[in-house]
PDB file of C-alpha atoms in Angstrom:
ATOM      1  CA  MET A   1      -0.728 -18.892   1.781  1.00  0.00           C
ATOM      2  CA  GLU A   2       2.699 -18.598   3.319  1.00  0.00           C
ATOM      3  CA  LEU A   3       3.473 -22.103   2.075  1.00  0.00           C
ATOM      4  CA  ALA A   4       2.330 -21.195  -1.442  1.00  0.00           C
ATOM      5  CA  LEU A   5       4.424 -18.040  -1.436  1.00  0.00           C
ATOM      6  CA  GLU A   6       7.388 -19.937  -0.054  1.00  0.00           C
ATOM      7  CA  LEU A   7       7.069 -22.631  -2.727  1.00  0.00           C
ATOM      8  CA  THR A   8       6.679 -20.044  -5.458  1.00  0.00           C
ATOM      9  CA  ALA A   9       9.649 -18.046  -4.207  1.00  0.00           C
ATOM     10  CA  ARG A  10      11.782 -21.167  -3.823  1.00  0.00           C
ATOM     11  CA  HIS A  11      10.943 -22.663  -7.204  1.00  0.00           C
ATOM     12  CA  CYS A  12      10.151 -19.538  -9.207  1.00  0.00           C
ATOM     13  CA  GLY A  13      12.445 -16.976  -7.565  1.00  0.00           C
ATOM     14  CA  ALA A  14      14.145 -15.929 -10.792  1.00  0.00           C
ATOM     15  CA  GLU A  15      10.782 -15.360 -12.474  1.00  0.00           C
ATOM     16  CA  LEU A  16       9.494 -13.358  -9.509  1.00  0.00           C
ATOM     17  CA  GLU A  17      12.635 -11.226  -9.451  1.00  0.00           C
ATOM     18  CA  ARG A  18      12.427 -10.406 -13.177  1.00  0.00           C
ATOM     19  CA  TYR A  19       8.724  -9.566 -12.876  1.00  0.00           C
ATOM     20  CA  GLY A  20       9.298  -7.349  -9.837  1.00  0.00           C
ATOM     21  CA  ARG A  21      12.055  -5.426 -11.613  1.00  0.00           C
ATOM     22  CA  CYS A  22       9.840  -4.995 -14.672  1.00  0.00           C
ATOM     23  CA  VAL A  23       6.895  -3.692 -12.630  1.00  0.00           C
ATOM     24  CA  ALA A  24       9.126  -1.268 -10.731  1.00  0.00           C
ATOM     25  CA  ALA A  25      10.649   0.000 -13.971  1.00  0.00           C
ATOM     26  CA  SER A  26       7.275   0.470 -15.704  1.00  0.00           C
ATOM     27  CA  PRO A  27       4.784   1.932 -13.193  1.00  0.00           C
ATOM     28  CA  GLU A  28       2.447   3.268 -15.873  1.00  0.00           C
ATOM     29  CA  SER A  29       2.610   0.370 -18.333  1.00  0.00           C
ATOM     30  CA  TRP A  30       3.585  -2.676 -16.285  1.00  0.00           C
ATOM     31  CA  GLN A  31       0.445  -4.598 -17.306  1.00  0.00           C
ATOM     32  CA  ARG A  32       1.545  -4.534 -20.933  1.00  0.00           C
ATOM     33  CA  ASP A  33       5.300  -4.464 -20.503  1.00  0.00           C
ATOM     34  CA  CYS A  34       5.457  -7.264 -17.933  1.00  0.00           C
ATOM     35  CA  HIS A  35       2.691  -9.541 -19.193  1.00  0.00           C
ATOM     36  CA  ARG A  36       5.057 -12.198 -20.582  1.00  0.00           C
ATOM     37  CA  LEU A  37       6.948 -12.308 -17.274  1.00  0.00           C
ATOM     38  CA  ARG A  38       3.687 -12.637 -15.320  1.00  0.00           C
ATOM     39  CA  LEU A  39       2.739 -15.616 -17.467  1.00  0.00           C
ATOM     40  CA  GLY A  40       6.125 -17.153 -16.723  1.00  0.00           C
ATOM     41  CA  ILE A  41       5.448 -16.971 -12.978  1.00  0.00           C
ATOM     42  CA  ALA A  42       2.009 -18.491 -13.449  1.00  0.00           C
ATOM     43  CA  GLN A  43       3.407 -21.370 -15.494  1.00  0.00           C
ATOM     44  CA  CYS A  44       6.159 -22.008 -12.970  1.00  0.00           C
ATOM     45  CA  ALA A  45       3.845 -21.818  -9.964  1.00  0.00           C
ATOM     46  CA  SER A  46       1.182 -24.009 -11.540  1.00  0.00           C
ATOM     47  CA  ALA A  47       3.507 -26.976 -11.115  1.00  0.00           C
ATOM     48  CA  HIS A  48       2.871 -26.912  -7.335  1.00  0.00           C
ATOM     49  CA  PRO A  49      -0.334 -28.484  -5.967  1.00  0.00           C
ATOM     50  CA  ILE A  50      -0.964 -25.941  -3.169  1.00  0.00           C
ATOM     51  CA  VAL A  51      -0.623 -23.067  -5.620  1.00  0.00           C
ATOM     52  CA  ARG A  52      -3.050 -24.750  -8.026  1.00  0.00           C
ATOM     53  CA  GLN A  53      -5.473 -25.266  -5.145  1.00  0.00           C
ATOM     54  CA  ILE A  54      -5.281 -21.614  -4.064  1.00  0.00           C
ATOM     55  CA  ARG A  55      -5.772 -20.467  -7.641  1.00  0.00           C
ATOM     56  CA  ARG A  56      -8.858 -22.684  -7.894  1.00  0.00           C
ATOM     57  CA  ASP A  57     -10.362 -21.983  -4.473  1.00  0.00           C
ATOM     58  CA  CYS A  58      -9.626 -18.231  -4.498  1.00  0.00           C
ATOM     59  CA  ALA A  59     -10.149 -17.458  -8.174  1.00  0.00           C
ATOM     60  CA  GLU A  60     -12.902 -14.901  -7.537  1.00  0.00           C
ATOM     61  CA  PRO A  61     -11.026 -12.655  -5.065  1.00  0.00           C
ATOM     62  CA  PHE A  62      -7.877 -12.906  -7.164  1.00  0.00           C
ATOM     63  CA  ALA A  63      -9.762 -11.877 -10.311  1.00  0.00           C
ATOM     64  CA  ALA A  64     -11.217  -8.892  -8.429  1.00  0.00           C
ATOM     65  CA  PHE A  65      -7.705  -7.887  -7.355  1.00  0.00           C
ATOM     66  CA  GLU A  66      -6.398  -8.155 -10.929  1.00  0.00           C
ATOM     67  CA  ARG A  67      -9.371  -6.131 -12.239  1.00  0.00           C
ATOM     68  CA  CYS A  68      -8.644  -3.435  -9.693  1.00  0.00           C
ATOM     69  CA  LEU A  69      -4.979  -3.292 -10.710  1.00  0.00           C
ATOM     70  CA  ARG A  70      -6.008  -3.044 -14.360  1.00  0.00           C
ATOM     71  CA  ASP A  71      -8.587  -0.340 -13.603  1.00  0.00           C
ATOM     72  CA  HIS A  72      -6.163   1.715 -11.486  1.00  0.00           C
ATOM     73  CA  PRO A  73      -2.777   1.627 -13.225  1.00  0.00           C
ATOM     74  CA  GLY A  74      -0.123   3.475 -11.302  1.00  0.00           C
ATOM     75  CA  SER A  75      -2.088   3.413  -8.035  1.00  0.00           C
ATOM     76  CA  ALA A  76      -1.925  -0.161  -6.792  1.00  0.00           C
ATOM     77  CA  GLY A  77      -2.596   1.027  -3.216  1.00  0.00           C
ATOM     78  CA  THR A  78      -6.218   1.514  -4.214  1.00  0.00           C
ATOM     79  CA  CYS A  79      -6.459  -2.270  -4.548  1.00  0.00           C
ATOM     80  CA  HIS A  80      -5.335  -3.062  -1.007  1.00  0.00           C
ATOM     81  CA  PRO A  81      -8.811  -4.298   0.090  1.00  0.00           C
ATOM     82  CA  HIS A  82      -8.885  -6.710  -2.878  1.00  0.00           C
ATOM     83  CA  ALA A  83      -5.410  -7.982  -2.057  1.00  0.00           C
ATOM     84  CA  ASN A  84      -6.471  -8.554   1.561  1.00  0.00           C
ATOM     85  CA  ALA A  85      -9.559 -10.480   0.469  1.00  0.00           C
ATOM     86  CA  PHE A  86      -7.426 -12.756  -1.691  1.00  0.00           C
ATOM     87  CA  LEU A  87      -4.866 -13.294   1.081  1.00  0.00           C
ATOM     88  CA  LEU A  88      -7.602 -14.118   3.602  1.00  0.00           C
ATOM     89  CA  CYS A  89      -9.017 -16.674   1.188  1.00  0.00           C
ATOM     90  CA  ALA A  90      -5.601 -18.180   0.494  1.00  0.00           C
ATOM     91  CA  ASP A  91      -4.835 -18.443   4.216  1.00  0.00           C
ATOM     92  CA  GLN A  92      -7.892 -20.677   4.610  1.00  0.00           C
ATOM     93  CA  VAL A  93      -6.816 -23.158   1.911  1.00  0.00           C
ATOM     94  CA  LYS A  94      -5.522 -26.402   3.374  1.00  0.00           C
ATOM     95  CA  PRO A  95      -3.271 -28.696   1.314  1.00  0.00           C
ATOM     96  CA  GLY A  96      -5.050 -31.683  -0.125  1.00  0.00           C
ATOM     97  CA  GLU A  97      -8.640 -30.488   0.288  1.00  0.00           C
ATOM     98  CA  PRO A  98     -10.838 -31.132  -2.744  1.00  0.00           C
TER      99      PRO A  98
END
């Protein structure tokens, strides 16, 4: 996971920065207001094999985390267990495994 985050930050840093500023500026409506920027990060990150592998192998815990964020706008802390589940999954992904 650290490798995926490092690759994403290295290659998609500008996208991550814009998204982070948007989310911070729109705590009640970030899902709507920042959607285009979120897609930009996803498109950028999808160019990296380890990120694609994590997205494939950990799709279920990531979807649960996103659902939680959507269901609890303005209180992302509620979704901490879902974030942890995704991170635990991502930490187990090894580059190049089918």
